[in-house]
Coordinates of C-alpha atoms and ligand atoms in Angstrom, one line a residue:
M1061 CA 102.4 127.7 89.6
K1062 CA 100.3 126.5 92.5
P1063 CA 100.7 122.8 93.6
I1064 CA 99.2 120.3 91.1
P1065 CA 97.9 117.1 92.8
Y1066 CA 97.4 113.8 90.9
G1067 CA 93.7 114.1 91.5
R1068 CA 91.2 116.4 93.1
Q1069 CA 87.5 117.1 93.7
H1070 CA 85.6 119.8 91.9
I1071 CA 82.9 121.6 94.0
T1072 CA 80.5 124.1 92.3
Q1073 CA 78.0 126.5 93.8
D1074 CA 75.3 124.1 92.8
D1075 CA 77.0 121.4 94.9
I1076 CA 77.2 123.7 97.9
D1077 CA 73.5 124.8 97.5
A1078 CA 72.4 121.1 97.4
V1079 CA 74.2 120.4 100.7
V1080 CA 72.9 123.5 102.4
E1081 CA 69.4 122.7 101.3
T1082 CA 69.7 119.3 102.9
L1083 CA 71.1 120.7 106.1
Q1084 CA 68.0 122.8 106.4
S1085 CA 65.7 119.8 105.9
D1086 CA 64.6 117.3 108.5
F1087 CA 67.2 114.7 107.7
L1088 CA 70.8 114.6 108.7
T1089 CA 71.4 110.9 108.4
Q1090 CA 69.4 108.7 106.0
G1091 CA 66.6 110.6 104.3
P1092 CA 64.9 111.0 100.9
K1093 CA 68.2 112.0 99.2
V1094 CA 69.7 108.6 99.8
L1095 CA 67.1 106.8 97.7
E1096 CA 67.2 109.5 95.1
F1097 CA 71.0 109.2 94.8
E1098 CA 70.7 105.4 94.7
Q1099 CA 68.1 105.5 91.9
K1100 CA 70.0 108.1 89.8
F1101 CA 73.3 106.3 90.2
A1102 CA 71.8 102.9 89.3
E1103 CA 70.3 104.6 86.2
Y1104 CA 73.7 106.1 85.3
I1105 CA 75.5 102.8 85.6
G1106 CA 72.7 100.8 84.1
A1107 CA 72.2 98.5 87.1
Q1108 CA 68.8 97.6 88.7
F1109 CA 69.7 98.3 92.3
A1110 CA 72.1 100.5 94.2
V1111 CA 72.9 100.8 97.9
A1112 CA 74.6 103.9 99.2
V1113 CA 77.1 103.2 102.0
A1114 CA 79.6 105.1 104.2
N1115 CA 82.6 104.6 101.8
G1116 CA 84.0 102.3 99.2
T1117 CA 85.7 100.1 101.9
A1118 CA 82.4 99.6 103.7
A1119 CA 80.9 98.7 100.3
L1120 CA 83.5 96.0 99.8
H1121 CA 82.9 94.7 103.4
L1122 CA 79.2 94.4 102.9
C1123 CA 79.6 92.7 99.6
A1124 CA 81.9 90.1 101.2
L1125 CA 79.4 89.6 104.0
A1126 CA 76.4 89.3 101.7
L1127 CA 78.2 86.7 99.6
G1128 CA 78.9 84.7 102.8
V1129 CA 82.7 85.0 103.0
N1130 CA 84.0 83.3 106.1
E1131 CA 87.1 81.6 107.6
S1132 CA 87.0 78.8 105.0
S1133 CA 86.7 81.2 102.0
R1134 CA 89.5 81.8 99.5
V1135 CA 89.2 84.8 97.2
I1136 CA 91.4 85.9 94.3
T1137 CA 92.2 89.5 93.6
T1138 CA 94.9 91.6 91.9
P1139 CA 98.0 92.8 93.8
I1140 CA 97.8 96.1 91.9
T1141 CA 94.9 97.8 93.6
F1142 CA 94.1 99.7 96.8
A1143 CA 94.5 97.5 99.8
A1144 CA 90.7 97.7 100.5
S1145 CA 89.9 95.4 97.6
A1146 CA 91.7 92.6 99.4
N1147 CA 91.0 93.6 103.0
C1148 CA 87.3 93.0 102.7
V1149 CA 88.0 89.3 102.6
R1150 CA 90.1 89.5 105.7
Y1151 CA 87.4 91.4 107.6
C1152 CA 85.3 88.3 107.2
G1153 CA 88.1 85.9 108.2
G1154 CA 88.7 84.6 104.6
S1155 CA 92.0 84.1 102.8
V1156 CA 93.2 86.5 100.1
E1157 CA 94.9 84.9 97.1
F1158 CA 96.5 87.0 94.4
A1159 CA 97.0 86.4 90.7
D1160 CA 99.5 88.4 88.7
I1161 CA 98.7 91.2 86.3
D1162 CA 98.8 91.7 82.5
P1163 CA 101.8 94.0 82.2
E1164 CA 100.3 95.8 79.1
T1165 CA 97.2 96.9 81.0
G1166 CA 97.9 96.6 84.7
L1167 CA 94.7 94.5 85.1
L1168 CA 94.3 91.2 86.8
D1169 CA 95.3 88.6 84.1
L1170 CA 92.5 86.2 83.3
E1171 CA 95.0 83.5 82.2
K1172 CA 96.8 83.7 85.5
V1173 CA 93.5 83.4 87.3
R1174 CA 92.6 80.4 85.2
Q1175 CA 96.0 78.7 86.0
K1176 CA 95.3 79.2 89.7
L1177 CA 91.8 77.7 89.4
E1178 CA 93.1 74.8 87.4
S1179 CA 95.7 74.0 90.0
Q1180 CA 93.2 73.2 92.7
P1181 CA 90.0 71.0 93.0
K1182 CA 86.7 72.8 92.2
G1183 CA 85.3 74.5 95.2
Y1184 CA 88.8 75.5 96.5
Y1185 CA 88.2 79.1 95.6
C1186 CA 84.8 80.8 96.2
G1187 CA 85.1 84.2 94.5
M1188 CA 87.2 86.8 92.7
I1189 CA 87.5 90.6 92.9
P1190 CA 88.7 92.1 89.6
V1191 CA 89.4 95.8 89.6
D1192 CA 88.8 98.2 86.7
F1193 CA 92.3 99.5 87.4
A1194 CA 93.0 103.2 86.5
G1195 CA 89.5 103.3 84.8
M1196 CA 90.1 100.5 82.3
P1197 CA 87.1 98.2 82.2
V1198 CA 87.8 94.6 82.9
N1199 CA 86.3 92.3 80.3
L1200 CA 83.8 90.8 82.8
E1201 CA 82.2 88.6 80.2
A1202 CA 85.4 86.6 80.0
F1203 CA 85.8 86.6 83.8
R1204 CA 82.1 85.5 84.2
K1205 CA 82.7 82.5 81.9
L1206 CA 85.6 81.4 83.9
A1207 CA 83.9 82.1 87.2
D1208 CA 80.9 79.9 86.1
E1209 CA 83.2 77.0 85.2
Y1210 CA 84.5 77.0 88.8
G1211 CA 81.4 78.2 90.7
L1212 CA 82.8 81.5 91.8
W1213 CA 81.1 84.8 92.5
I1214 CA 82.5 88.1 91.3
I1215 CA 82.7 91.4 93.0
E1216 CA 83.7 94.1 90.5
D1217 CA 85.8 96.9 92.2
A1218 CA 84.7 99.7 89.8
C1219 CA 86.0 102.5 92.0
H1220 CA 88.1 103.8 89.1
A1221 CA 85.6 103.4 86.4
P1222 CA 82.1 105.0 86.8
G1223 CA 81.0 105.7 83.2
G1224 CA 83.5 103.3 81.6
Y1225 CA 82.3 100.4 79.5
F1226 CA 83.2 97.6 77.2
F1227 CA 81.4 95.8 74.5
D1228 CA 80.7 92.1 75.0
S1229 CA 80.8 89.4 72.3
N1230 CA 77.1 90.2 71.4
G1231 CA 78.1 93.7 70.6
E1232 CA 76.2 94.9 73.7
K1233 CA 77.6 97.9 75.6
Q1234 CA 78.4 96.9 79.2
M1235 CA 78.9 99.7 81.7
C1236 CA 81.3 99.1 84.5
G1237 CA 79.2 98.1 87.6
N1238 CA 76.0 97.3 85.6
G1239 CA 75.7 93.9 87.2
N1240 CA 75.2 91.9 84.0
Y1241 CA 78.3 89.9 84.6
A1242 CA 79.4 90.6 88.2
D1243 CA 77.2 89.6 91.2
L1244 CA 78.0 92.9 92.9
A1245 CA 80.0 96.0 92.0
I1246 CA 81.3 98.8 94.2
F1247 CA 82.2 102.5 93.8
S1248 CA 83.8 105.1 96.1
F1249 CA 83.1 108.8 96.4
H1250 CA 86.5 109.7 97.9
P1251 CA 87.7 113.2 96.8
V1252 CA 90.0 111.9 94.1
K1253 CA 87.3 109.7 92.5
H1254 CA 85.1 110.8 89.6
I1255 CA 82.1 111.6 91.9
A1256 CA 83.3 113.1 95.2
T1257 CA 81.3 113.5 98.4
G1258 CA 84.1 113.4 100.9
E1259 CA 83.3 109.9 102.2
G1260 CA 80.7 107.7 100.5
G1261 CA 80.3 104.5 98.5
M1262 CA 77.8 102.6 96.4
I1263 CA 77.1 99.0 95.7
T1264 CA 75.3 98.1 92.5
T1265 CA 73.7 94.7 91.6
N1266 CA 70.9 93.1 89.6
N1267 CA 70.3 90.5 92.2
P1268 CA 67.2 91.3 94.3
E1269 CA 68.1 88.9 97.2
L1270 CA 71.6 90.4 97.5
Y1271 CA 70.0 93.9 97.4
E1272 CA 67.7 93.1 100.3
K1273 CA 70.5 91.6 102.3
L1274 CA 72.7 94.6 101.7
L1275 CA 70.0 97.0 102.9
T1276 CA 69.7 95.1 106.2
L1277 CA 73.5 94.7 106.7
R1278 CA 74.0 98.5 106.2
T1279 CA 71.8 99.2 109.2
H1280 CA 72.9 96.7 112.0
G1281 CA 71.2 93.7 110.4
I1282 CA 67.9 95.2 111.6
T1283 CA 64.6 94.7 109.8
R1284 CA 61.4 96.6 110.5
D1285 CA 59.4 94.7 107.8
P1286 CA 56.6 92.8 109.7
A1287 CA 56.6 90.2 106.9
K1288 CA 60.2 89.2 107.7
M1289 CA 59.9 89.2 111.5
H1290 CA 59.7 86.2 113.8
E1291 CA 57.4 88.0 116.3
N1292 CA 55.7 91.4 116.5
H1293 CA 55.2 93.2 119.8
G1294 CA 53.8 96.5 118.4
G1295 CA 54.6 99.6 116.5
W1296 CA 58.1 99.9 118.0
Y1297 CA 59.1 96.4 117.3
M1298 CA 62.1 95.6 115.1
E1299 CA 64.4 92.6 114.9
M1300 CA 68.2 92.4 114.6
Q1301 CA 68.4 89.2 112.5
E1302 CA 72.0 89.1 111.6
L1303 CA 75.2 90.9 112.5
G1304 CA 75.2 94.1 110.5
Y1305 CA 77.0 97.5 110.8
N1306 CA 76.2 101.2 110.7
Y1307 CA 77.5 101.9 107.2
R1308 CA 75.0 104.5 106.2
M1309 CA 75.7 107.5 104.0
P1310 CA 74.1 110.7 105.3
D1311 CA 71.5 112.7 103.3
M1312 CA 73.7 115.8 102.9
L1313 CA 76.5 113.7 101.2
T1314 CA 74.0 111.9 99.0
A1315 CA 72.7 115.3 98.0
L1316 CA 76.2 116.3 97.0
G1317 CA 76.5 113.0 95.1
I1318 CA 73.2 113.8 93.2
S1319 CA 74.6 117.2 92.2
Q1320 CA 78.0 115.8 91.2
L1321 CA 76.3 113.0 89.2
K1322 CA 74.9 115.7 86.9
R1323 CA 78.4 116.6 85.8
A1324 CA 79.7 113.0 85.6
E1325 CA 79.4 112.8 81.8
A1326 CA 81.2 116.2 81.4
G1327 CA 84.0 115.1 83.8
L1328 CA 84.4 111.9 81.9
L1329 CA 84.8 113.7 78.6
R1330 CA 87.3 116.1 80.1
R1331 CA 89.3 113.1 81.4
Q1332 CA 89.4 111.7 77.8
E1333 CA 90.7 115.0 76.5
I1334 CA 93.4 115.1 79.1
A1335 CA 94.4 111.5 78.3
K1336 CA 94.6 112.3 74.6
R1337 CA 96.8 115.3 75.2
Y1338 CA 99.2 113.1 77.3
D1339 CA 99.1 110.4 74.7
L1340 CA 100.1 112.8 72.0
A1341 CA 102.8 114.5 74.0
F1342 CA 104.5 111.2 74.9
Q1343 CA 103.9 109.1 71.8
N1344 CA 107.4 109.7 70.5
S1345 CA 109.2 109.3 73.9
P1346 CA 110.9 105.9 73.9
D1347 CA 111.6 106.3 77.6
I1348 CA 108.0 106.4 78.5
K1349 CA 105.7 103.4 78.5
I1350 CA 102.0 104.0 78.8
L1351 CA 99.4 101.5 80.0
N1352 CA 97.9 100.5 76.7
P1353 CA 94.2 100.3 76.2
A1354 CA 94.8 99.4 72.6
A1355 CA 96.7 96.3 73.6
Y1356 CA 93.7 95.3 75.8
V1357 CA 91.3 95.7 73.0
E1358 CA 93.4 93.5 70.8
K1359 CA 93.6 90.8 73.5
T1360 CA 90.0 90.8 74.4
S1361 CA 88.6 91.9 71.0
S1362 CA 86.4 94.3 72.9
E1363 CA 86.0 98.0 72.4
T1364 CA 86.2 99.9 75.7
L1365 CA 85.8 103.4 77.1
H1366 CA 88.6 104.0 79.6
A1367 CA 87.2 106.1 82.4
Y1368 CA 90.7 107.5 83.3
H1369 CA 90.7 107.7 87.0
L1370 CA 94.5 107.6 86.6
Y1371 CA 96.9 108.3 83.8
V1372 CA 99.8 106.0 84.4
I1373 CA 103.2 106.2 82.7
Q1374 CA 106.1 103.8 83.3
V1375 CA 109.7 105.1 83.4
E1376 CA 113.0 103.5 84.5
K1377 CA 114.0 106.3 86.8
R1378 CA 110.6 106.5 88.5
K1379 CA 111.9 107.7 91.9
E1380 CA 114.0 110.4 90.3
L1381 CA 111.1 111.6 88.2
Y1382 CA 108.8 111.6 91.2
D1383 CA 111.3 113.8 93.2
F1384 CA 111.9 116.0 90.2
L1385 CA 108.2 116.7 89.7
R1386 CA 107.7 117.2 93.4
A1387 CA 110.4 119.9 93.4
K1388 CA 108.2 121.7 90.8
N1389 CA 105.1 121.4 92.9
I1390 CA 103.7 118.6 90.8
F1391 CA 102.4 115.8 93.1
A1392 CA 102.4 112.8 90.9
Q1393 CA 101.6 109.6 92.8
V1394 CA 102.3 105.8 92.7
H1395 CA 99.5 103.4 92.2
Y1396 CA 100.0 101.0 93.7
I1397 CA 102.5 99.4 96.0
P1398 CA 101.7 95.7 95.4
V1399 CA 99.2 94.7 98.2
H1400 CA 101.0 91.4 98.8
L1401 CA 104.2 93.3 99.8
M1402 CA 102.5 95.2 102.5
P1403 CA 103.8 94.1 105.9
Y1404 CA 100.3 92.8 106.9
Y1405 CA 100.1 90.5 103.9
R1406 CA 103.7 89.4 104.3
E1407 CA 102.6 88.2 107.7
Q1408 CA 100.0 86.2 105.8
G1409 CA 102.9 84.4 104.0
F1410 CA 103.4 86.5 100.8
K1411 CA 106.8 87.6 99.8
K1412 CA 108.9 89.4 97.2
D1413 CA 108.9 87.7 93.7
D1414 CA 105.5 86.0 94.3
F1415 CA 104.0 88.2 91.6
P1416 CA 106.9 89.4 89.4
L1417 CA 104.9 91.3 86.8
A1418 CA 103.1 93.3 89.4
E1419 CA 106.4 94.0 91.2
A1420 CA 108.1 95.1 87.9
Y1421 CA 105.1 97.3 87.1
Y1422 CA 105.3 98.9 90.6
D1423 CA 109.0 99.7 90.1
M1424 CA 108.2 101.9 87.1
C1425 CA 104.7 103.3 87.5
L1426 CA 103.8 106.9 88.1
S1427 CA 100.3 108.5 87.9
L1428 CA 100.4 112.0 86.4
P1429 CA 97.8 114.7 87.3
M1430 CA 94.4 113.7 86.0
F1431 CA 91.2 115.4 87.1
P1432 CA 88.6 117.4 85.1
S1433 CA 89.5 120.9 86.5
L1434 CA 93.2 120.4 85.5
T1435 CA 93.8 123.4 83.1
D1436 CA 95.6 123.0 79.7
E1437 CA 98.3 125.4 81.1
E1438 CA 98.8 123.1 84.1
Q1439 CA 98.9 120.0 82.0
D1440 CA 101.4 121.6 79.6
F1441 CA 103.6 122.4 82.6
V1442 CA 103.4 118.8 83.7
I1443 CA 104.3 117.5 80.2
A1444 CA 107.2 120.0 79.8
S1445 CA 108.5 119.0 83.2
V1446 CA 108.4 115.3 82.4
K1447 CA 110.2 115.9 79.1
E1448 CA 112.8 118.1 80.8
F1449 CA 113.5 115.3 83.2
L1450 CA 113.9 112.8 80.4
Q1451 CA 116.3 115.0 78.5
H1452 CA 118.6 115.2 81.4
A1453 CA 118.1 111.7 82.8
Ligands
PLP781 C1 89.2 104.3 96.6 C2 89.2 102.9 96.4 C3 88.6 102.0 97.4 C4 88.1 102.4 98.7 O1 87.3 103.5 98.7 P1 87.1 104.4 100.1 O2 85.8 105.1 99.7 O3 88.3 105.2 100.1 O4 86.9 103.5 101.2 C5 88.6 100.6 97.1 N1 89.1 100.2 95.9 C6 89.7 101.0 95.0 C7 90.3 100.4 93.8 C8 89.8 102.4 95.2 O5 90.4 103.1 94.4

């Protein structure tokens, strides 16, 4: 059996043709494919605006900038996420604050966030960054309500959940990243994500002012729009009006993104199938705990579509299982080492036992292979290997 990773990209001849076609066009950096990808992605997600950027981390950084994060800002996020969700606040000099997770779902716990907000005067915190962890949609309607009580903005880190959705209390389907409840949402096109372009990211929003700001910040803070300029010296004239970056996504990668987007729905369905097969295989294994979408539905009374970026199991002997699978060429992975325990964040004052539920989750979690091109045969081998381990554990 060849090595089975926990996630991987799927590149077809159509994808390759789309990239080659762009290479033969006049545009290597931003060209017409960027806007096309942005429009098609926005349509897929159900948001009004989308801004393609260099990667998901750049997307987070631009969101923090656009929302005005600075040295006096305090922002709440979850310890169970990729470090970039928190780092964007630090890029702008702000302080990262964490709230613990709901152990049933692995998501940032709304009640823990509420307790944090209640413990300080209004205005103490300025924003929050919930994450659709593993692909499970956060109930953003509930987070919005809380955010509004305390005057917070929301960046939804939807990297794991393109195509996922929940139903709000009006029975309306709310796609992850559609901008109805969050101010801004971000996605990544890293090879393990649903849509893979190598490097790439997207910001979605329904807010026209934030959209305009993001477009400028993506390209050095430069504007060429005469209506917005202080002076005008001639056709060459442009103005750098704020400190922006070069966070552009090149045309050839957005062409790959457009091609991949056509298969997004099929990939999502395949992920559901794989999850169902794992669910069935492990439902009678008392030694395996599975992150539980049903528990989430019960708690939030909201139907959801889990986008299954990850399929996470929890076992007591996690390290042993990880090593056992690895010896069989199955490269399961751990998502995530709690961000607050990273040496960088320990230097910011965080320590062990600060977020006990996140830490307990980390001790037991393991992400099994989950990607659309995983074959049934490969998945059966993964399942049999996990069961073999548990029998002898
Ligand atoms: C992948 C990921 C990112 C960062 O995306 P890059 O494109 O790798 O920079 C941020 N947040 C989460 C939750 C991710 O999974």
